[in-house]
């Protein structure tokens, strides 16, 4: 449809975008498979951007310690989500929406509404540069996908996630620590959202209070397009990664065709509805 699409630079941008969204979607897959949903991922990504830029101040030697600190904060946010859902029994939608607002408020208080600091070259390398002519972010996304696939298909935790999402009561009476599994899925989701936030920060090269805006819905859309069921218990990591690539291609095509950015929302809505309708029809058969 557009000859610009097949140019190397555009293809790399699509793959890079799909990779960062894919990392968020991997974490979202764990939550959705367990019967939950995580709306706080985009807010976590933006927090990583503000914290990393402000604390690194462009110094390469601080990349590792500050990144680990940022990821520990993301992990604590996921733990908070998990405790609200599993222990306090707040519906996932409400719990993670509340966490989104809490993190957003903290982010603006911390930055004073004006992000400060600069991004180090090492972090830029992870988000922007290539290795063997393929974006570093893509290599990392594939590695994370393999790790997640192994966890979900070859470990007790993975089987427990499917069991809890498929039938929570049955899983409980089978001896599975349901609350522990639920908490773990939210921790995983927030951790990978934080990691994706660092990569996206390295890609754009600056701190942004609204970094990753829309990724909460995009990650859910990618998981659904990939074949996962929002009620839990069915889906796969590779499906979610394929869904992320599909969305990245569609968004890129909308831009290349010169259509309004708002068209992305229409495309996203049509794709989600079509995918759910198709899977529903196939499951009925």
Tab-separated table of C-alpha atoms in Angstrom:
chain	number	residue	atom	x	y	z
A	1	UNK	CA	0.000	0.000	0.000
A	2	UNK	CA	2.894	2.345	0.758
A	3	UNK	CA	6.353	1.973	-0.850
A	4	UNK	CA	7.901	3.716	2.179
A	5	UNK	CA	6.914	0.769	4.369
A	6	UNK	CA	9.586	-1.573	2.999
A	7	UNK	CA	12.440	0.900	3.487
A	8	UNK	CA	14.980	-0.359	6.027
A	9	UNK	CA	14.613	2.582	8.400
A	10	UNK	CA	10.842	2.205	8.575
A	11	UNK	CA	11.030	-1.550	9.069
A	12	UNK	CA	13.480	-1.072	11.948
A	13	UNK	CA	11.170	1.464	13.575
A	14	UNK	CA	8.212	-0.922	13.286
A	15	UNK	CA	10.204	-3.808	14.750
A	16	UNK	CA	11.535	-1.629	17.563
A	17	UNK	CA	8.046	-0.370	18.421
A	18	UNK	CA	6.638	-3.892	18.301
A	19	UNK	CA	9.452	-5.135	20.547
A	20	UNK	CA	8.842	-2.564	23.294
A	21	UNK	CA	5.093	-3.117	23.134
A	22	UNK	CA	5.771	-6.857	23.071
A	23	UNK	CA	7.707	-6.709	26.342
A	24	UNK	CA	4.789	-4.938	28.028
A	25	UNK	CA	2.400	-7.458	26.462
A	26	UNK	CA	4.388	-10.384	27.847
A	27	UNK	CA	3.791	-9.096	31.365
A	28	UNK	CA	0.155	-8.324	30.570
A	29	UNK	CA	-0.228	-11.894	29.304
A	30	UNK	CA	0.617	-13.297	32.746
A	31	UNK	CA	-2.014	-11.100	34.386
A	32	UNK	CA	-4.733	-11.853	31.842
A	33	UNK	CA	-3.993	-15.585	31.882
A	34	UNK	CA	-4.486	-15.418	35.652
A	35	UNK	CA	-7.896	-13.790	35.219
A	36	UNK	CA	-6.843	-10.181	35.897
A	37	UNK	CA	-5.974	-7.015	34.027
A	38	UNK	CA	-3.301	-4.341	34.553
A	39	UNK	CA	-4.085	-0.740	33.637
A	40	UNK	CA	-1.081	0.719	35.454
A	41	UNK	CA	1.647	-0.379	33.005
A	42	UNK	CA	1.812	2.915	31.074
A	43	UNK	CA	2.089	4.923	34.288
A	44	UNK	CA	4.913	2.648	35.435
A	45	UNK	CA	6.725	3.207	32.120
A	46	UNK	CA	6.507	6.983	32.508
A	47	UNK	CA	7.774	6.773	36.098
A	48	UNK	CA	10.819	4.838	34.899
A	49	UNK	CA	11.533	7.614	32.391
A	50	UNK	CA	11.356	10.381	35.012
A	51	UNK	CA	13.388	8.525	37.639
A	52	UNK	CA	16.108	7.236	35.312
A	53	UNK	CA	16.759	10.565	33.587
A	54	UNK	CA	16.770	12.533	36.818
A	55	UNK	CA	19.064	10.129	38.690
A	56	UNK	CA	21.452	9.099	35.891
A	57	UNK	CA	22.220	12.632	34.704
A	58	UNK	CA	23.733	11.144	31.544
A	59	UNK	CA	26.419	9.163	33.411
A	60	UNK	CA	27.089	5.717	31.909
A	61	UNK	CA	28.453	4.260	35.144
A	62	UNK	CA	25.082	4.860	36.809
A	63	UNK	CA	23.007	2.984	34.221
A	64	UNK	CA	23.071	-0.400	35.960
A	65	UNK	CA	22.472	0.697	39.586
A	66	UNK	CA	19.807	3.246	38.665
A	67	UNK	CA	18.095	0.795	36.304
A	68	UNK	CA	17.996	-1.819	39.064
A	69	UNK	CA	16.599	0.774	41.465
A	70	UNK	CA	13.912	1.774	38.943
A	71	UNK	CA	12.970	-1.866	38.337
A	72	UNK	CA	12.717	-2.447	42.084
A	73	UNK	CA	10.233	0.447	42.262
A	74	UNK	CA	8.266	-1.087	39.381
A	75	UNK	CA	8.274	-4.424	41.221
A	76	UNK	CA	6.885	-2.777	44.372
A	77	UNK	CA	4.101	-1.204	42.311
A	78	UNK	CA	3.243	-4.638	40.928
A	79	UNK	CA	3.277	-6.036	44.468
A	80	UNK	CA	0.859	-3.301	45.495
A	81	UNK	CA	-1.455	-4.195	42.608
A	82	UNK	CA	-1.302	-7.861	43.527
A	83	UNK	CA	-2.057	-7.273	47.200
A	84	UNK	CA	-5.019	-5.026	46.355
A	85	UNK	CA	-6.469	-7.658	44.039
A	86	UNK	CA	-5.582	-10.875	45.897
A	87	UNK	CA	-5.783	-9.823	49.556
A	88	UNK	CA	-8.069	-6.791	49.677
A	89	UNK	CA	-10.290	-8.321	46.962
A	90	UNK	CA	-10.617	-5.154	44.911
A	91	UNK	CA	-11.598	-5.862	41.282
A	92	UNK	CA	-8.481	-5.770	39.054
A	93	UNK	CA	-9.842	-2.984	36.866
A	94	UNK	CA	-10.442	-0.684	39.856
A	95	UNK	CA	-7.248	-1.642	41.712
A	96	UNK	CA	-4.906	-1.040	38.783
A	97	UNK	CA	-6.781	2.097	37.699
A	98	UNK	CA	-6.286	3.473	41.197
A	99	UNK	CA	-2.602	2.524	41.085
A	100	UNK	CA	-2.304	4.282	37.721
A	101	UNK	CA	-3.534	7.519	39.309
A	102	UNK	CA	-1.348	7.120	42.403
A	103	UNK	CA	1.804	6.582	40.331
A	104	UNK	CA	0.847	9.431	38.029
A	105	UNK	CA	0.396	11.786	40.965
A	106	UNK	CA	3.709	10.764	42.523
A	107	UNK	CA	5.406	11.241	39.149
A	108	UNK	CA	4.210	14.835	38.822
A	109	UNK	CA	5.081	15.665	42.424
A	110	UNK	CA	8.584	14.253	41.964
A	111	UNK	CA	9.215	16.061	38.679
A	112	UNK	CA	7.310	19.212	39.525
A	113	UNK	CA	5.609	18.805	36.165
A	114	UNK	CA	8.923	19.452	34.380
A	115	UNK	CA	11.128	16.369	33.764
A	116	UNK	CA	14.807	16.947	34.504
A	117	UNK	CA	18.060	15.142	33.765
A	118	UNK	CA	19.477	13.431	30.701
A	119	UNK	CA	19.747	9.943	29.269
A	120	UNK	CA	23.100	8.139	29.252
A	121	UNK	CA	24.553	6.738	26.051
A	122	UNK	CA	24.445	3.170	27.383
A	123	UNK	CA	20.685	3.400	27.890
A	124	UNK	CA	20.335	4.937	24.446
A	125	UNK	CA	22.218	1.937	23.058
A	126	UNK	CA	19.647	-0.468	24.509
A	127	UNK	CA	16.705	1.474	23.167
A	128	UNK	CA	18.026	2.770	19.852
A	129	UNK	CA	21.057	0.889	18.509
A	130	UNK	CA	21.434	-2.289	16.465
A	131	UNK	CA	23.187	-5.598	17.051
A	132	UNK	CA	23.772	-7.758	13.964
A	133	UNK	CA	21.561	-5.274	12.057
A	134	UNK	CA	18.622	-5.968	14.375
A	135	UNK	CA	17.485	-3.577	17.154
A	136	UNK	CA	18.856	-4.470	20.575
A	137	UNK	CA	15.311	-4.085	21.914
A	138	UNK	CA	14.178	-6.866	19.576
A	139	UNK	CA	16.848	-9.267	20.843
A	140	UNK	CA	15.768	-8.474	24.392
A	141	UNK	CA	12.095	-8.951	23.505
A	142	UNK	CA	12.761	-12.380	21.989
A	143	UNK	CA	14.827	-13.393	25.031
A	144	UNK	CA	12.056	-12.266	27.391
A	145	UNK	CA	9.514	-14.131	25.265
A	146	UNK	CA	11.528	-17.350	25.497
A	147	UNK	CA	11.887	-16.989	29.280
A	148	UNK	CA	8.154	-16.317	29.667
A	149	UNK	CA	7.276	-19.268	27.426
A	150	UNK	CA	9.449	-21.588	29.518
A	151	UNK	CA	7.869	-20.323	32.734
A	152	UNK	CA	4.320	-20.742	31.477
A	153	UNK	CA	4.827	-24.144	29.874
A	154	UNK	CA	7.477	-25.877	31.965
A	155	UNK	CA	7.099	-24.702	35.553
A	156	UNK	CA	4.650	-25.102	38.402
A	157	UNK	CA	4.049	-21.354	38.400
A	158	UNK	CA	3.040	-21.395	34.751
A	159	UNK	CA	0.592	-24.255	35.186
A	160	UNK	CA	-0.790	-22.530	38.266
A	161	UNK	CA	-1.383	-19.295	36.327
A	162	UNK	CA	-3.428	-21.159	33.724
A	163	UNK	CA	-5.315	-23.033	36.447
A	164	UNK	CA	-6.180	-19.894	38.424
A	165	UNK	CA	-7.369	-18.101	35.295
A	166	UNK	CA	-9.354	-21.107	34.100
A	167	UNK	CA	-11.179	-21.794	37.361
A	168	UNK	CA	-10.115	-19.990	40.520
A	169	UNK	CA	-12.155	-22.141	42.904
A	170	UNK	CA	-11.021	-25.382	41.318
A	171	UNK	CA	-7.413	-24.226	41.528
A	172	UNK	CA	-7.865	-23.363	45.213
A	173	UNK	CA	-9.323	-26.762	46.076
A	174	UNK	CA	-6.516	-28.403	44.100
A	175	UNK	CA	-4.025	-26.968	46.553
A	176	UNK	CA	-2.751	-24.034	44.492
A	177	UNK	CA	-1.851	-20.875	46.417
A	178	UNK	CA	-4.223	-18.704	44.416
A	179	UNK	CA	-3.409	-15.409	46.101
A	180	UNK	CA	0.320	-15.980	45.740
A	181	UNK	CA	-0.082	-16.744	42.038
A	182	UNK	CA	-2.176	-13.635	41.459
A	183	UNK	CA	0.330	-11.408	43.245
A	184	UNK	CA	3.172	-12.927	41.217
A	185	UNK	CA	1.465	-12.172	37.897
A	186	UNK	CA	1.103	-8.485	38.784
A	187	UNK	CA	4.715	-8.293	39.934
A	188	UNK	CA	5.844	-9.809	36.611
A	189	UNK	CA	3.646	-7.411	34.630
A	190	UNK	CA	4.902	-4.312	36.412
A	191	UNK	CA	8.535	-5.440	36.242
A	192	UNK	CA	8.455	-5.886	32.472
A	193	UNK	CA	6.512	-2.635	32.046
A	194	UNK	CA	9.325	-0.914	33.941
A	195	UNK	CA	11.926	-2.571	31.741
A	196	UNK	CA	10.052	-1.521	28.596
A	197	UNK	CA	9.848	2.003	29.993
A	198	UNK	CA	13.630	2.148	30.296
A	199	UNK	CA	14.041	0.919	26.713
A	200	UNK	CA	11.517	3.420	25.389
A	201	UNK	CA	13.283	6.198	27.303
A	202	UNK	CA	16.555	5.165	25.683
A	203	UNK	CA	14.884	5.201	22.275
A	204	UNK	CA	13.380	8.690	22.464
A	205	UNK	CA	16.402	10.009	24.374
A	206	UNK	CA	14.607	12.175	26.960
A	207	UNK	CA	12.380	12.040	30.014
A	208	UNK	CA	8.655	12.378	29.441
A	209	UNK	CA	5.857	12.523	32.015
A	210	UNK	CA	3.532	10.864	29.495
A	211	UNK	CA	5.903	8.233	28.146
A	212	UNK	CA	4.069	5.061	27.137
A	213	UNK	CA	0.660	6.705	27.167
A	214	UNK	CA	-1.813	4.272	25.646
A	215	UNK	CA	0.347	1.210	26.237
A	216	UNK	CA	-2.104	-0.091	28.836
A	217	UNK	CA	-4.775	-0.478	26.160
A	218	UNK	CA	-2.322	-1.442	23.415
A	219	UNK	CA	-0.859	-4.255	25.527
A	220	UNK	CA	-4.331	-5.565	26.329
A	221	UNK	CA	-5.246	-5.349	22.635
A	222	UNK	CA	-2.080	-7.237	21.645
A	223	UNK	CA	-2.839	-10.006	24.146
A	224	UNK	CA	-6.445	-10.314	22.951
A	225	UNK	CA	-5.440	-10.267	19.279
A	226	UNK	CA	-2.902	-12.958	20.119
A	227	UNK	CA	-5.674	-15.315	21.187
A	228	UNK	CA	-5.841	-14.857	24.955
A	229	UNK	CA	-9.233	-14.781	26.631
A	230	UNK	CA	-9.895	-11.846	28.957
A	231	UNK	CA	-11.577	-14.155	31.463
A	232	UNK	CA	-8.266	-15.985	31.850
A	233	UNK	CA	-6.908	-19.496	31.453
A	234	UNK	CA	-6.245	-19.426	27.717
A	235	UNK	CA	-3.541	-17.786	25.636
A	236	UNK	CA	0.170	-17.750	24.883
A	237	UNK	CA	3.175	-15.460	24.964
A	238	UNK	CA	3.943	-15.947	21.267
A	239	UNK	CA	0.384	-14.978	20.383
A	240	UNK	CA	0.779	-11.762	22.359
A	241	UNK	CA	4.069	-10.956	20.610
A	242	UNK	CA	2.441	-11.587	17.239
A	243	UNK	CA	-0.402	-9.282	18.281
A	244	UNK	CA	2.126	-6.598	19.201
A	245	UNK	CA	3.736	-6.854	15.768
A	246	UNK	CA	0.347	-6.666	14.058
A	247	UNK	CA	-0.597	-3.505	15.972
A	248	UNK	CA	2.779	-1.895	15.240
A	249	UNK	CA	2.326	-2.566	11.510
A	250	UNK	CA	-1.224	-1.214	11.498
A	251	UNK	CA	-0.263	1.979	13.350
A	252	UNK	CA	2.676	2.508	11.028
A	253	UNK	CA	0.483	2.016	7.987
A	254	UNK	CA	-2.020	4.607	9.239
A	255	UNK	CA	0.814	7.150	9.482
A	256	UNK	CA	2.325	6.252	6.106
A	257	UNK	CA	-1.046	6.683	4.419
A	258	UNK	CA	-1.210	10.220	5.801
A	259	UNK	CA	-4.355	9.545	7.825
A	260	UNK	CA	-5.077	11.343	11.082
A	261	UNK	CA	-3.504	9.875	14.192
A	262	UNK	CA	-7.032	9.518	15.580
A	263	UNK	CA	-7.502	6.829	12.949
A	264	UNK	CA	-5.245	4.633	15.080
A	265	UNK	CA	-8.011	4.444	17.662
A	266	UNK	CA	-10.530	3.381	15.038
A	267	UNK	CA	-8.129	0.782	13.651
A	268	UNK	CA	-7.373	-0.480	17.161
A	269	UNK	CA	-11.065	-0.784	18.000
A	270	UNK	CA	-11.901	-2.580	14.763
A	271	UNK	CA	-9.011	-5.017	15.179
A	272	UNK	CA	-9.934	-5.843	18.789
A	273	UNK	CA	-13.627	-6.371	18.013
A	274	UNK	CA	-12.833	-8.431	14.903
A	275	UNK	CA	-10.309	-10.603	16.754
A	276	UNK	CA	-12.643	-11.300	19.676
A	277	UNK	CA	-15.529	-12.054	17.302
A	278	UNK	CA	-13.337	-14.437	15.293
A	279	UNK	CA	-12.060	-16.319	18.352
A	280	UNK	CA	-15.590	-16.494	19.735
A	281	UNK	CA	-16.832	-18.030	16.500
A	282	UNK	CA	-13.945	-20.509	16.373
A	283	UNK	CA	-14.460	-21.544	20.007
A	284	UNK	CA	-18.177	-22.120	19.410
A	285	UNK	CA	-17.302	-24.407	16.494
